Amino acid sequence: MSTDRRKPYPFDRLEAKWQHHWDSQSTFHAPNPGDPGFDPAKPKYYVLDMFPYPSGTGLHVGHPEGYTATDILARYKRMRGFNVLHPMGWDAFGLPAEQYAIKTGQHPAVTTAHNIDNFRAQLKRIGFAYDWHREVNTTDPGYFKWTQWIFLQLYHSWFNPATKKAEPVSTYRGADPDLVRLAYVAEVPVNWCPELGTVLANEEVIEGKSEVGGHPVERRPMRQWMLRITSFADRLIAELDGLDWPDSIKLLQRNWIGRSEGAEVIFSIEDTAQPVRVFTTRPDTLFGATYLVLAPEHALVEEITAESQREAVRAYQESCRSKSDLERTDLAKDKSGVSTGAFAINPVNGERLPVWIADYVLTGYGTGAIMAVPAHDARDHEFALKFNLPIRQVVQPPGEEPWQGFTGHGTAVHSDFLSGLPTQEAKQEINRWLELHGKGKGTVQYKLRDWLFSRQRYWGEPFPIIWENGRHNAIPESELPLTPPIMEDFKPTGTPEPPLSKALDWVRYSETARRETNTMPQWAGSCWYYLRYCDPKNPERFISKEAERYWMGADSANPGGVDLYVGGTEHAVLHLLYARFWHKVLFDLGHLSTPEPFQKLVNQGIILGEDGQKMSKSRGNVVNPDEIISEFGADAFRCYEMFMGPLEQMKPWSTSGVEGVSRFLARVWRLVMEENQAGEWVRSAALVEVPLEKPQLKVLHATIKKVSEDIESLSFNTAISQMMIFVNAFTGAAQRPISAIRTLLKLLNPLAPHITEELWFLSGAEGTVADQVWPEYDPAALIEDELELVVQINGKVRDKLTVLRIATSQEIEAAALASPRAQEWTAGKTIRKIVVVPGKLVNIVV
RNA sequence: GCCGAAGUGGCGGAAUGGCAGACGCGCUAGACUCAAAAUCUGGUAUCCGUAAGGGUGUGUGGGUUCGAGUCCCACCUUCGGCACCA
């Protein structure tokens, strides 16, 4: 494809012109309450993109998919009279910048600034209607000052189980507030990645390897900052209900939080003072327990292990410790474990149960100990078979299924006072019994763990914390922002000591106090950026009360929060969960007016390469948006991305598809313009002020209706189809009514803003399209006097019939029966039934 | 293994239970042209038939209905997520 091929219309010139116009006029600046130009009569609309990490490789075609969708909504709502907040910014802390910096010796701040300039230029080239006055950057001290401030809110708060809310830690009545803070320090087994020189969150470890780079990850205990997100588990589940999110994403979050109801049961251990607590979701099977299993790391193992087993237990613990997570969680492997030689007493019947340790029991979940019921649990069953432990039925399956290995609900058997009860009732009964006898109680467990919040990196927000005499303390708010030290060498130390520990002057806070040298994870900045956009330059607060109430608050017409949030599914769990958590804490503390940040969420599907495979450098199927824009223009690029298919769906790229959309835009161009003898574009002589013919009127109003509805429902592909139908209908006309063409320009403007502005101007209209009011359709124009009906015989189309719109069912029936084809098909047959669907069809059943 | 989403022409896809395949790509014929590109006009699921017309057809098999791509049941395939969570 030659690049000097003649352009179907001069998009290169006109796109640059309008981008400059929007920039210089601040066309899409949204005023806050109190700002000049603010109109309190206008409703607000907050439409948000997931801001990008400004990588060195620049924008790929996946970014603009979601960004174009929100841009269409922003421009559409603006024409509908809304005050639209549509901002963009940079999630610029993070590992790649730091690693690139280490490789090149350039400071990450330098490369980050360069990458941001590149991203901004690329986005402007696509013509997005962002309010660039509101740009935020998570690495800007004016921004991360407030990230640190929010951390201090967490640090100074606790979750009051009585009120189920975050409260200032001063309301805590216990002795040591450090035990309950939402931000706390703990010695926890963490995912240590030697290659990256840092700890990773569970979420950042995929199959025992780091999500970034795929390096091996091992577990080791380390002192870390944690955020008590588990306190909010119930609310994070419950408050999903009111959100307009895809059900699949809500489900993903619920599964991630992983709430399960069950019971804690207390087993005493022979010859030991300490009892073992186990968690089970099937307390109804307590009579079927034949042994206990503790996680190898369980605190009681040391105490209870019999002398004879001490050696074997120690060896097993050692082998587990050296295993990577990958090996340990490999499902294909055999069950392993050793006996401790100790015996537990089943509280319900006094039986002696051997106590084992095995790595299929995890330290981090429940109590780190289980009662094994091999008859009715697949893992226990496998373990019992391998080690020849007894298997005892206590549930009778409802059908013909064999009881051994049956894990469903049935009826309790061989279970004393539970026998005969259905599983549900048996659970309640045994919970009552346990509580009555002080042997346990019903509890709830979550898969969600507290959020491991510290990283051993340079390029992140420093914690506003100092250490003195082994105790941590917050620095005063007046010392924020706490900027990282300027360092020549910010390489990982190779030990768990973070790079900041090398900046000795910075670390030294006072004679006796030292700074915390960990930094926050990349998630921190993205947890609240949507709030900062509302009031991006405020030096006094992270967001002013007024701005928060206006953009995020609820009113009678609006449940509050961001009105539309579009981004990829890769953030369906972590980012959205973390941001909701912070939002709830800030809400509880009275800083925000609604408990949920994102009212409506839409996930765009990923764009595959032309070969139907995931785009990747190694496959060589990556599409560069810059090249597409150079060849076809930004409008064609935008429209093609929207025309590919439904927004949420995964779909392959097709460059010839871009050509098709480009042809469509060129046809729009030629509705208004034509070439003269000299090959210059001049206003078309066919464009005149004439009244519309009836069929034209119908197409026009059908198009207004369809495009309006389709934009509201984010069905941009069919909106474009309808506008193609419009263009096809008007292209052939000898005289093209100027009013109808201008209406099309308004409808097309949100999708293709440059060409429509230029044609608006060239057609001699006043002002700009962006400032026009969105057109309304006239239902009367869609009504025809005569309708074409389908005549079916036994559900098959046999004829067509034109009837008056006002015809009665009887008249339609008669006309259908009289039609020649119906006569043929019904000849000699009995008519059993006639179904008339007004405006659609007649079905004759013979 | 569990959970979720999806299967429609050569391709991307469209279709409040009511004419399956809108719109676009590709292909194809024609117009314009010395010619090509571009542009414009028409055709394009499949089988039988010169045609008129008819049969078949939305992953597979059943069902509900006057009527099913759409609703119900079972199954197959693909993709995504979680994964020894007791």
Tab-separated table of N, CA, C and O in Angstrom, chain A residues 467-568:
chain	number	residue	atom	x	y	z
A	467	TRP	N	10.409	4.988	62.214
A	467	TRP	CA	10.594	3.950	63.223
A	467	TRP	C	11.476	4.494	64.342
A	467	TRP	O	12.501	5.126	64.087
A	468	GLU	N	11.049	4.220	65.551
A	468	GLU	CA	11.798	4.689	66.712
A	468	GLU	C	11.645	3.636	67.807
A	468	GLU	O	10.510	3.283	68.158
A	469	ASN	N	12.736	3.144	68.313
A	469	ASN	CA	12.693	2.118	69.364
A	469	ASN	C	11.818	0.930	68.973
A	469	ASN	O	11.043	0.429	69.779
A	470	GLY	N	11.898	0.550	67.726
A	470	GLY	CA	11.143	-0.622	67.295
A	470	GLY	C	9.655	-0.380	67.106
A	470	GLY	O	8.914	-1.327	66.848
A	471	ARG	N	9.235	0.878	67.251
A	471	ARG	CA	7.805	1.163	67.040
A	471	ARG	C	7.647	2.124	65.878
A	471	ARG	O	8.479	3.001	65.658
A	472	HIS	N	6.542	1.961	65.144
A	472	HIS	CA	6.310	2.859	64.006
A	472	HIS	C	5.430	4.025	64.429
A	472	HIS	O	4.681	3.949	65.401
A	473	ASN	N	5.561	5.087	63.679
A	473	ASN	CA	4.827	6.294	63.956
A	473	ASN	C	4.612	7.055	62.658
A	473	ASN	O	5.451	6.999	61.770
A	474	ALA	N	3.500	7.771	62.565
A	474	ALA	CA	3.250	8.577	61.371
A	474	ALA	C	4.031	9.873	61.460
A	474	ALA	O	4.212	10.413	62.547
A	475	ILE	N	4.499	10.377	60.317
A	475	ILE	CA	5.059	11.721	60.324
A	475	ILE	C	3.891	12.702	60.249
A	475	ILE	O	2.801	12.339	59.803
A	476	PRO	N	4.092	13.940	60.676
A	476	PRO	CA	2.984	14.901	60.638
A	476	PRO	C	2.557	15.183	59.198
A	476	PRO	O	3.394	15.164	58.283
A	477	GLU	N	1.267	15.484	59.026
A	477	GLU	CA	0.752	15.791	57.683
A	477	GLU	C	1.495	16.971	57.068
A	477	GLU	O	1.625	17.062	55.851
A	478	SER	N	1.983	17.858	57.916
A	478	SER	CA	2.671	19.045	57.399
A	478	SER	C	3.951	18.675	56.661
A	478	SER	O	4.467	19.467	55.887
A	479	GLU	N	4.448	17.464	56.875
A	479	GLU	CA	5.688	17.052	56.187
A	479	GLU	C	5.409	16.359	54.845
A	479	GLU	O	6.332	15.882	54.192
A	480	LEU	N	4.120	16.306	54.461
A	480	LEU	CA	3.788	15.718	53.168
A	480	LEU	C	3.884	16.793	52.086
A	480	LEU	O	3.578	17.955	52.362
A	481	PRO	N	4.228	16.478	50.872
A	481	PRO	CA	4.596	15.137	50.418
A	481	PRO	C	5.991	14.745	50.897
A	481	PRO	O	6.872	15.594	50.968
A	482	LEU	N	6.132	13.492	51.189
A	482	LEU	CA	7.452	12.952	51.468
A	482	LEU	C	7.996	12.422	50.150
A	482	LEU	O	7.545	11.401	49.637
A	483	THR	N	8.966	13.175	49.591
A	483	THR	CA	9.502	12.769	48.289
A	483	THR	C	10.640	11.786	48.481
A	483	THR	O	11.344	11.825	49.489
A	484	PRO	N	10.825	10.895	47.515
A	484	PRO	CA	11.946	9.963	47.625
A	484	PRO	C	13.257	10.734	47.470
A	484	PRO	O	13.268	11.794	46.845
A	485	PRO	N	14.323	10.207	48.026
A	485	PRO	CA	15.614	10.888	47.874
A	485	PRO	C	16.097	10.774	46.437
A	485	PRO	O	15.763	9.824	45.742
A	486	ILE	N	16.855	11.765	46.007
A	486	ILE	CA	17.497	11.648	44.698
A	486	ILE	C	18.649	10.661	44.848
A	486	ILE	O	19.539	10.857	45.680
A	487	MET	N	18.620	9.601	44.087
A	487	MET	CA	19.665	8.577	44.243
A	487	MET	C	20.304	8.280	42.902
A	487	MET	O	19.631	8.238	41.883
A	488	GLU	N	21.587	8.067	42.940
A	488	GLU	CA	22.310	7.624	41.750
A	488	GLU	C	22.047	6.143	41.522
A	488	GLU	O	21.810	5.701	40.416
A	489	ASP	N	22.093	5.433	42.636
A	489	ASP	CA	22.018	3.966	42.551
A	489	ASP	C	20.767	3.489	43.262
A	489	ASP	O	20.697	3.472	44.481
A	490	PHE	N	19.759	3.141	42.475
A	490	PHE	CA	18.512	2.677	43.090
A	490	PHE	C	18.245	1.220	42.740
A	490	PHE	O	17.120	0.765	42.748
A	491	LYS	N	19.311	0.534	42.387
A	491	LYS	CA	19.189	-0.907	42.117
A	491	LYS	C	18.735	-1.629	43.382
A	491	LYS	O	19.049	-1.206	44.487
A	492	PRO	N	18.022	-2.750	43.223
A	492	PRO	CA	17.709	-3.563	44.397
A	492	PRO	C	19.008	-3.955	45.089
A	492	PRO	O	20.041	-4.116	44.447
A	493	THR	N	18.931	-4.101	46.411
A	493	THR	CA	20.139	-4.430	47.160
A	493	THR	C	20.479	-5.909	47.042
A	493	THR	O	21.549	-6.331	47.427
A	494	GLY	N	19.516	-6.680	46.510
A	494	GLY	CA	19.736	-8.127	46.440
A	494	GLY	C	19.336	-8.812	47.734
A	494	GLY	O	19.269	-10.026	47.801
A	495	THR	N	19.079	-8.034	48.731
A	495	THR	CA	18.578	-8.549	49.999
A	495	THR	C	17.194	-7.940	50.187
A	495	THR	O	16.792	-7.072	49.412
A	496	PRO	N	16.477	-8.376	51.204
A	496	PRO	CA	15.162	-7.766	51.431
A	496	PRO	C	15.226	-6.293	51.814
A	496	PRO	O	14.205	-5.635	51.866
A	497	GLU	N	16.411	-5.755	52.057
A	497	GLU	CA	16.517	-4.323	52.352
A	497	GLU	C	16.167	-3.524	51.111
A	497	GLU	O	16.770	-3.717	50.049
A	498	PRO	N	15.213	-2.615	51.188
A	498	PRO	CA	14.818	-1.848	50.006
A	498	PRO	C	15.918	-0.898	49.552
A	498	PRO	O	16.774	-0.516	50.349
A	499	PRO	N	15.881	-0.481	48.278
A	499	PRO	CA	16.901	0.435	47.753
A	499	PRO	C	16.987	1.726	48.571
A	499	PRO	O	18.079	2.284	48.733
A	500	LEU	N	15.873	2.213	49.086
A	500	LEU	CA	15.899	3.480	49.830
A	500	LEU	C	16.803	3.405	51.056
A	500	LEU	O	17.268	4.431	51.546
A	501	SER	N	17.062	2.177	51.537
A	501	SER	CA	17.897	2.067	52.733
A	501	SER	C	19.319	2.546	52.462
A	501	SER	O	20.070	2.828	53.388
A	502	LYS	N	19.674	2.647	51.177
A	502	LYS	CA	21.027	3.100	50.838
A	502	LYS	C	21.169	4.621	50.942
A	502	LYS	O	22.270	5.146	50.954
A	503	ALA	N	20.018	5.331	50.989
A	503	ALA	CA	20.070	6.796	51.099
A	503	ALA	C	20.122	7.168	52.574
A	503	ALA	O	19.121	7.555	53.181
A	504	LEU	N	21.313	7.079	53.129
A	504	LEU	CA	21.445	7.157	54.585
A	504	LEU	C	20.944	8.492	55.148
A	504	LEU	O	20.271	8.533	56.174
A	505	ASP	N	21.247	9.608	54.462
A	505	ASP	CA	20.820	10.920	54.964
A	505	ASP	C	19.300	11.030	55.003
A	505	ASP	O	18.720	11.617	55.903
A	506	TRP	N	18.701	10.472	53.991
A	506	TRP	CA	17.244	10.543	53.893
A	506	TRP	C	16.591	9.670	54.971
A	506	TRP	O	15.616	10.064	55.604
A	507	VAL	N	17.174	8.508	55.162
A	507	VAL	CA	16.611	7.548	56.115
A	507	VAL	C	16.657	8.104	57.532
A	507	VAL	O	15.734	7.926	58.325
A	508	ARG	N	17.734	8.849	57.816
A	508	ARG	CA	17.896	9.392	59.169
A	508	ARG	C	16.917	10.540	59.363
A	508	ARG	O	17.022	11.602	58.766
A	509	TYR	N	15.908	10.323	60.214
A	509	TYR	CA	14.865	11.325	60.443
A	509	TYR	C	15.236	12.218	61.608
A	509	TYR	O	15.030	13.428	61.565
A	510	SER	N	15.782	11.597	62.641
A	510	SER	CA	16.248	12.358	63.801
A	510	SER	C	17.324	11.528	64.473
A	510	SER	O	17.695	10.460	63.980
A	511	GLU	N	17.780	12.028	65.601
A	511	GLU	CA	18.791	11.321	66.364
A	511	GLU	C	18.404	9.868	66.579
A	511	GLU	O	19.208	8.955	66.438
A	512	THR	N	17.103	9.666	66.869
A	512	THR	CA	16.649	8.335	67.282
A	512	THR	C	15.708	7.682	66.280
A	512	THR	O	15.396	6.500	66.424
A	513	ALA	N	15.234	8.428	65.301
A	513	ALA	CA	14.198	7.870	64.413
A	513	ALA	C	14.725	7.694	62.992
A	513	ALA	O	15.527	8.481	62.498
A	514	ARG	N	14.250	6.622	62.350
A	514	ARG	CA	14.639	6.329	60.965
A	514	ARG	C	13.381	6.204	60.121
A	514	ARG	O	12.350	5.742	60.591
A	515	ARG	N	13.515	6.571	58.866
A	515	ARG	CA	12.342	6.456	57.979
A	515	ARG	C	12.103	5.011	57.560
A	515	ARG	O	13.038	4.229	57.415
A	516	GLU	N	10.840	4.718	57.315
A	516	GLU	CA	10.457	3.473	56.646
A	516	GLU	C	11.053	3.515	55.244
A	516	GLU	O	10.973	4.539	54.554
A	517	THR	N	11.658	2.416	54.815
A	517	THR	CA	12.311	2.433	53.498
A	517	THR	C	11.570	1.646	52.431
A	517	THR	O	11.977	1.630	51.277
A	518	ASN	N	10.490	0.974	52.799
A	518	ASN	CA	9.645	0.350	51.782
A	518	ASN	C	8.890	1.436	51.024
A	518	ASN	O	8.769	2.565	51.504
A	519	THR	N	8.384	1.086	49.873
A	519	THR	CA	7.512	2.004	49.136
A	519	THR	C	6.186	1.318	48.860
A	519	THR	O	6.048	0.107	49.054
A	520	MET	N	5.223	2.112	48.407
A	520	MET	CA	3.881	1.570	48.154
A	520	MET	C	3.837	0.890	46.788
A	520	MET	O	4.603	1.224	45.895
A	521	PRO	N	2.904	-0.046	46.603
A	521	PRO	CA	2.780	-0.718	45.315
A	521	PRO	C	2.114	0.198	44.290
A	521	PRO	O	1.537	1.217	44.650
A	522	GLN	N	2.213	-0.192	43.037
A	522	GLN	CA	1.681	0.659	41.970
A	522	GLN	C	0.181	0.913	42.124
A	522	GLN	O	-0.340	1.920	41.664
A	523	TRP	N	-0.501	-0.035	42.769
A	523	TRP	CA	-1.957	0.110	42.934
A	523	TRP	C	-2.336	1.363	43.693
A	523	TRP	O	-3.444	1.869	43.538
A	524	ALA	N	-1.429	1.837	44.560
A	524	ALA	CA	-1.795	2.926	45.468
A	524	ALA	C	-2.301	4.144	44.693
A	524	ALA	O	-3.376	4.671	44.968
A	525	GLY	N	-1.520	4.560	43.714
A	525	GLY	CA	-1.880	5.758	42.973
A	525	GLY	C	-3.176	5.613	42.200
A	525	GLY	O	-3.932	6.577	42.035
A	526	SER	N	-3.447	4.397	41.721
A	526	SER	CA	-4.641	4.196	40.898
A	526	SER	C	-5.879	3.931	41.740
A	526	SER	O	-6.957	3.781	41.207
A	527	CYS	N	-5.715	3.878	43.061
A	527	CYS	CA	-6.852	3.616	43.933
A	527	CYS	C	-7.755	4.820	44.101
A	527	CYS	O	-8.867	4.684	44.586
A	528	TRP	N	-7.270	5.993	43.763
A	528	TRP	CA	-8.089	7.175	44.055
A	528	TRP	C	-7.973	8.261	42.995
A	528	TRP	O	-8.479	9.348	43.161
A	529	TYR	N	-7.348	7.943	41.836
A	529	TYR	CA	-7.105	8.986	40.830
A	529	TYR	C	-8.392	9.606	40.312
A	529	TYR	O	-8.442	10.785	39.970
A	530	TYR	N	-9.453	8.783	40.290
A	530	TYR	CA	-10.752	9.288	39.796
A	530	TYR	C	-11.277	10.400	40.698
A	530	TYR	O	-12.081	11.211	40.268
A	531	LEU	N	-10.833	10.435	41.956
A	531	LEU	CA	-11.239	11.524	42.852
A	531	LEU	C	-10.442	12.793	42.568
A	531	LEU	O	-10.983	13.889	42.569
A	532	ARG	N	-9.158	12.603	42.297
A	532	ARG	CA	-8.299	13.765	42.081
A	532	ARG	C	-8.695	14.529	40.821
A	532	ARG	O	-8.551	15.742	40.752
A	533	TYR	N	-9.174	13.805	39.796
A	533	TYR	CA	-9.615	14.476	38.569
A	533	TYR	C	-10.674	15.548	38.874
A	533	TYR	O	-10.790	16.527	38.152
A	534	CYS	N	-11.462	15.312	39.914
A	534	CYS	CA	-12.545	16.242	40.222
A	534	CYS	C	-12.012	17.585	40.697
A	534	CYS	O	-12.712	18.599	40.637
A	535	ASP	N	-10.802	17.573	41.201
A	535	ASP	CA	-10.244	18.787	41.802
A	535	ASP	C	-8.720	18.674	41.769
A	535	ASP	O	-8.065	18.631	42.808
A	536	PRO	N	-8.147	18.620	40.558
A	536	PRO	CA	-6.777	18.115	40.407
A	536	PRO	C	-5.687	19.012	40.983
A	536	PRO	O	-4.592	18.538	41.256
A	537	LYS	N	-5.979	20.291	41.170
A	537	LYS	CA	-4.886	21.183	41.557
A	537	LYS	C	-4.993	21.623	43.005
A	537	LYS	O	-4.224	22.464	43.449
A	538	ASN	N	-5.978	21.099	43.720
A	538	ASN	CA	-6.236	21.569	45.083
A	538	ASN	C	-5.033	21.298	46.002
A	538	ASN	O	-4.693	20.137	46.237
A	539	PRO	N	-4.401	22.336	46.546
A	539	PRO	CA	-3.254	22.096	47.434
A	539	PRO	C	-3.691	21.839	48.880
A	539	PRO	O	-2.886	21.393	49.692
A	540	GLU	N	-4.957	22.114	49.197
A	540	GLU	CA	-5.419	22.035	50.583
A	540	GLU	C	-5.999	20.678	50.950
A	540	GLU	O	-5.952	20.264	52.107
A	541	ARG	N	-6.626	20.043	49.971
A	541	ARG	CA	-7.299	18.774	50.243
A	541	ARG	C	-7.126	17.853	49.046
A	541	ARG	O	-6.833	18.302	47.950
A	542	PHE	N	-7.344	16.541	49.277
A	542	PHE	CA	-7.237	15.610	48.139
A	542	PHE	C	-8.369	15.838	47.156
A	542	PHE	O	-8.241	15.566	45.968
A	543	ILE	N	-9.485	16.351	47.663
A	543	ILE	CA	-10.600	16.759	46.815
A	543	ILE	C	-11.458	17.669	47.681
A	543	ILE	O	-11.682	17.385	48.856
A	544	SER	N	-11.918	18.774	47.097
A	544	SER	CA	-12.724	19.673	47.920
A	544	SER	C	-14.095	19.055	48.142
A	544	SER	O	-14.570	18.258	47.332
A	545	LYS	N	-14.717	19.429	49.227
A	545	LYS	CA	-16.064	18.928	49.546
A	545	LYS	C	-17.033	19.218	48.400
A	545	LYS	O	-17.847	18.377	48.023
A	546	GLU	N	-16.940	20.465	47.855
A	546	GLU	CA	-17.898	20.883	46.829
A	546	GLU	C	-17.703	20.058	45.560
A	546	GLU	O	-18.651	19.563	44.967
A	547	ALA	N	-16.435	19.928	45.147
A	547	ALA	CA	-16.154	19.183	43.916
A	547	ALA	C	-16.589	17.726	44.087
A	547	ALA	O	-17.152	17.121	43.172
A	548	GLU	N	-16.353	17.173	45.261
A	548	GLU	CA	-16.715	15.776	45.504
A	548	GLU	C	-18.225	15.614	45.439
A	548	GLU	O	-18.733	14.695	44.798
A	549	ARG	N	-18.937	16.509	46.099
A	549	ARG	CA	-20.402	16.410	46.096
A	549	ARG	C	-20.949	16.561	44.687
A	549	ARG	O	-21.868	15.864	44.282
A	550	TYR	N	-20.350	17.485	43.936
A	550	TYR	CA	-20.878	17.746	42.594
A	550	TYR	C	-20.633	16.561	41.650
A	550	TYR	O	-21.541	16.070	41.002
A	551	TRP	N	-19.377	16.089	41.587
A	551	TRP	CA	-19.055	15.064	40.581
A	551	TRP	C	-19.355	13.644	41.060
A	551	TRP	O	-19.647	12.763	40.245
A	552	MET	N	-19.238	13.403	42.356
A	552	MET	CA	-19.375	12.031	42.860
A	552	MET	C	-20.638	11.824	43.686
A	552	MET	O	-20.985	10.698	44.026
A	553	GLY	N	-21.310	12.892	44.046
A	553	GLY	CA	-22.441	12.781	44.964
A	553	GLY	C	-23.684	12.206	44.313
A	553	GLY	O	-23.819	12.171	43.092
A	554	ALA	N	-24.601	11.764	45.166
A	554	ALA	CA	-25.873	11.209	44.691
A	554	ALA	C	-26.926	12.295	44.711
A	554	ALA	O	-26.835	13.249	45.463
A	555	ASP	N	-27.904	12.164	43.844
A	555	ASP	CA	-29.117	12.977	43.964
A	555	ASP	C	-30.282	12.126	43.491
A	555	ASP	O	-30.126	10.938	43.216
A	556	SER	N	-31.436	12.750	43.397
A	556	SER	CA	-32.638	11.960	43.095
A	556	SER	C	-32.516	11.238	41.751
A	556	SER	O	-33.061	10.152	41.573
A	557	ALA	N	-31.774	11.846	40.808
A	557	ALA	CA	-31.721	11.266	39.469
A	557	ALA	C	-30.526	10.332	39.291
A	557	ALA	O	-30.382	9.700	38.258
A	558	ASN	N	-29.679	10.232	40.312
A	558	ASN	CA	-28.373	9.662	40.082
A	558	ASN	C	-27.849	9.015	41.355
A	558	ASN	O	-27.838	9.642	42.405
A	559	PRO	N	-27.427	7.758	41.281
A	559	PRO	CA	-26.962	7.091	42.500
A	559	PRO	C	-25.575	7.535	42.957
A	559	PRO	O	-25.115	7.098	44.014
A	560	GLY	N	-24.925	8.398	42.192
A	560	GLY	CA	-23.629	8.907	42.617
A	560	GLY	C	-22.474	8.078	42.091
A	560	GLY	O	-22.657	6.980	41.576
A	561	GLY	N	-21.270	8.622	42.190
A	561	GLY	CA	-20.085	7.944	41.695
A	561	GLY	C	-19.843	8.252	40.227
A	561	GLY	O	-20.555	9.049	39.610
A	562	VAL	N	-18.810	7.630	39.690
A	562	VAL	CA	-18.494	7.777	38.269
A	562	VAL	C	-19.647	7.188	37.460
A	562	VAL	O	-20.096	6.078	37.736
A	563	ASP	N	-20.145	7.938	36.472
A	563	ASP	CA	-21.325	7.484	35.740
A	563	ASP	C	-21.008	6.362	34.775
A	563	ASP	O	-21.855	5.510	34.512
A	564	LEU	N	-19.805	6.375	34.210
A	564	LEU	CA	-19.420	5.290	33.313
A	564	LEU	C	-17.913	5.096	33.397
A	564	LEU	O	-17.157	6.050	33.225
A	565	TYR	N	-17.508	3.866	33.657
A	565	TYR	CA	-16.088	3.535	33.775
A	565	TYR	C	-15.820	2.411	32.787
A	565	TYR	O	-16.435	1.353	32.866
A	566	VAL	N	-14.915	2.664	31.846
A	566	VAL	CA	-14.628	1.666	30.823
A	566	VAL	C	-13.164	1.249	30.910
A	566	VAL	O	-12.275	2.098	31.025
A	567	GLY	N	-12.928	-0.050	30.887
A	567	GLY	CA	-11.548	-0.537	30.910
A	567	GLY	C	-11.513	-2.033	30.693
A	567	GLY	O	-12.550	-2.673	30.521
A	568	GLY	N	-10.311	-2.586	30.718
A	568	GLY	CA	-10.140	-4.004	30.417
A	568	GLY	C	-10.464	-4.901	31.598
A	568	GLY	O	-10.424	-4.476	32.745
